[in-house]
GROMACS .gro file of C-alpha atoms in nm:
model
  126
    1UNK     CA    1   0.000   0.000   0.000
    2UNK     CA    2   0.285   0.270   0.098
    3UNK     CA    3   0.471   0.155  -0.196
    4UNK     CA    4   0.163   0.248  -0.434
    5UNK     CA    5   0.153   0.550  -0.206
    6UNK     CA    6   0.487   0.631  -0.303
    7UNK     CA    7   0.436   0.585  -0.675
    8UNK     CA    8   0.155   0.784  -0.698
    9UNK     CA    9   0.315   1.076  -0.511
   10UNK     CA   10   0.636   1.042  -0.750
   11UNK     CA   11   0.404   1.046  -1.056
   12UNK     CA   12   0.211   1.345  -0.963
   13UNK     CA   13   0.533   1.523  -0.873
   14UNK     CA   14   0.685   1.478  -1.225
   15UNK     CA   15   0.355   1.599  -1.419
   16UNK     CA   16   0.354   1.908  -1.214
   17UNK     CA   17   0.742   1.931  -1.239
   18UNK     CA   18   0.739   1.887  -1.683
   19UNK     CA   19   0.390   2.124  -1.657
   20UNK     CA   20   0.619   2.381  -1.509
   21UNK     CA   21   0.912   2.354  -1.677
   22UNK     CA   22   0.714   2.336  -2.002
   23UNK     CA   23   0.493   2.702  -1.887
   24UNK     CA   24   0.849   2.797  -1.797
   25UNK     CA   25   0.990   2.794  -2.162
   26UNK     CA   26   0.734   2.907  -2.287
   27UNK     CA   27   0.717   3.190  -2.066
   28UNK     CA   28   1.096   3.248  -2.145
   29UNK     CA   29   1.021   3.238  -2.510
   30UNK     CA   30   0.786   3.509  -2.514
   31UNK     CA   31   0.964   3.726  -2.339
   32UNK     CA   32   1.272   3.669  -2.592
   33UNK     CA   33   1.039   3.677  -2.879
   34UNK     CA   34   0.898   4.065  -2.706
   35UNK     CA   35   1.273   4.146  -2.671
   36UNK     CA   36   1.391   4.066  -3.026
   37UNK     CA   37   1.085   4.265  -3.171
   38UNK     CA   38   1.180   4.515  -2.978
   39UNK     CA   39   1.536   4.542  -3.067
   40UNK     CA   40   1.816   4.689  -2.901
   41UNK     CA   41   1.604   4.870  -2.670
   42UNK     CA   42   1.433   4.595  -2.501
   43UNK     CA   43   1.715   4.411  -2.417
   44UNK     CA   44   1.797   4.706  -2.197
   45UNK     CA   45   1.433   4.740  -2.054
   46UNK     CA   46   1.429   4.418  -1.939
   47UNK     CA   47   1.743   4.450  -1.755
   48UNK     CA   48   1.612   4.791  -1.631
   49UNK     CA   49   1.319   4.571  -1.512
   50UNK     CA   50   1.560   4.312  -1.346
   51UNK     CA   51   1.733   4.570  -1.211
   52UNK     CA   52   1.420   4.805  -1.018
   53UNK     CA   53   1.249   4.496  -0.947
   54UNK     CA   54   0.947   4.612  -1.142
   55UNK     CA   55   0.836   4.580  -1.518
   56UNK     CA   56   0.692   4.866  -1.731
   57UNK     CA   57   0.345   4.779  -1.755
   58UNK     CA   58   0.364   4.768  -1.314
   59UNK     CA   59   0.482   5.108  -1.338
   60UNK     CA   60   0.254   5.230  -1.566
   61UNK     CA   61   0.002   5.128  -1.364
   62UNK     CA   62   0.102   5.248  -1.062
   63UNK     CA   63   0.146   5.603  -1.180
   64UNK     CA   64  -0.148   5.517  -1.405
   65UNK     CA   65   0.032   5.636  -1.757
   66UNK     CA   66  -0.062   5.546  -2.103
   67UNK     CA   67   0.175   5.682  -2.278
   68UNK     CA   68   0.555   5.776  -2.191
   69UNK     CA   69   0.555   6.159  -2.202
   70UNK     CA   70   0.785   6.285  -1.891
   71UNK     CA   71   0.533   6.582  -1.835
   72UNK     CA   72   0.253   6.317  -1.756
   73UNK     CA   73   0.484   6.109  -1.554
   74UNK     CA   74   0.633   6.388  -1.352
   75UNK     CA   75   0.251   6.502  -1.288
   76UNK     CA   76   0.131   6.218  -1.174
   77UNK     CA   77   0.456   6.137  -0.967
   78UNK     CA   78   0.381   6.476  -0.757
   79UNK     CA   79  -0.026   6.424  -0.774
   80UNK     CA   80   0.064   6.049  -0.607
   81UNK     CA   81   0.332   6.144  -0.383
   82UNK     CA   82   0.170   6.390  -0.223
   83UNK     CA   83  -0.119   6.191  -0.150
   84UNK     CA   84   0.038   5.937  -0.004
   85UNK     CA   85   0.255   6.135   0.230
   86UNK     CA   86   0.264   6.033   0.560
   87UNK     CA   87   0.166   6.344   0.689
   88UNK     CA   88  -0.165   6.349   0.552
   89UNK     CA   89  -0.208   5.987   0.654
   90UNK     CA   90  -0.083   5.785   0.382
   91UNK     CA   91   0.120   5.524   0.361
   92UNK     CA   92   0.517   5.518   0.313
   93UNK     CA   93   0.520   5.178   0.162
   94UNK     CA   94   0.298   5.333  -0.138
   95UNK     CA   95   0.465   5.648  -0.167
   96UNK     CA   96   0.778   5.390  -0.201
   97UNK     CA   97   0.600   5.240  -0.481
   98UNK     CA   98   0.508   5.516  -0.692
   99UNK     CA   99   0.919   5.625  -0.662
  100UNK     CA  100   1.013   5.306  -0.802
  101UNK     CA  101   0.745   5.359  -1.068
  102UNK     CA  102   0.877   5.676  -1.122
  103UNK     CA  103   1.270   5.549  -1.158
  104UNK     CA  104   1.120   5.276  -1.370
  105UNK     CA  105   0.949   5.521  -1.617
  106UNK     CA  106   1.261   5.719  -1.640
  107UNK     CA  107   1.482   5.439  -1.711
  108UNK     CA  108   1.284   5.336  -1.963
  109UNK     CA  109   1.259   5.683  -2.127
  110UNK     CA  110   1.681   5.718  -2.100
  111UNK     CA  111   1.632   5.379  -2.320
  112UNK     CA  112   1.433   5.547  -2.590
  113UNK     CA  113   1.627   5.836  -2.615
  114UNK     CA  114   1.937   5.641  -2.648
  115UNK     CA  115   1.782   5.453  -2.852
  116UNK     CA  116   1.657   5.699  -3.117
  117UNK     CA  117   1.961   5.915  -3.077
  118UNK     CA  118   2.126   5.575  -3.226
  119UNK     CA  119   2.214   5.614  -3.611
  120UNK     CA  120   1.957   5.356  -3.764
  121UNK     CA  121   2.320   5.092  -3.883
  122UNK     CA  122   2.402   5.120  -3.515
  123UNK     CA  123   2.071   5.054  -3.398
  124UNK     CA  124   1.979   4.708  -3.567
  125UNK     CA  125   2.341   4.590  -3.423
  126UNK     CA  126   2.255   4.650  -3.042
   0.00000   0.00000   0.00000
């Protein structure tokens, strides 16, 4: 009985283990596939978004952008930091978040600007 236990427990451990490891390539495919189609520039935003800890689309919804234009970031930075002050009874760990968000959007729009700055033979070797 404990040996058919036993089986069972190893067979259901290696569908859930090939399930994952199958989501996880294709997961890592995608993202490679975004990357490429992005060129040059989205190898860099994904290492921006290794490096803050937080993708675009999270920051864009935290500061609740649609598009990157630094006047809409910057107002909605202020609008949300403000709110969330401490002072006026917010909380620190959001007012955290939307300055991440904030760094995030930045870095991204450095990586833009490099990006179009870039003759267009430079840019298709990056």
């Amino acid at each position: 009985m404990a040996k058919y236990l036993a089986q069972i427990i190893v067979m259901g451990a290696q569908v859930v283990g090939r399930a994952f490891a199958r989501a996880l390539r294709q997961e890592f495919a995608a993202s490679q596939a975004a990357a490429e189609a992005r060129g040059g520039a989205g190898r860099q935003s994904a290492a921006a978004s290794s490096f803050t800890g937080m993708t675009l689309q999270e920051a864009q919804q935290i500061l609740n952008i649609s598009t990157l234009t630094p006047e809409e970031i910057q107002k909605n930075y202020e609008h949300l930091f403000k709110v969330n002050d401490k002072a006026v009874g917010g909380s620190f760990y959001l007012q955290s978040k939307v300055v991440r968000a904030k760094e995030r959007l930045d870095e991204e729009l450095s990586i833009q600007q490099q990006h179009e700055s870039k003759p267009p033979d430079q840019q298709q070797q990056t």
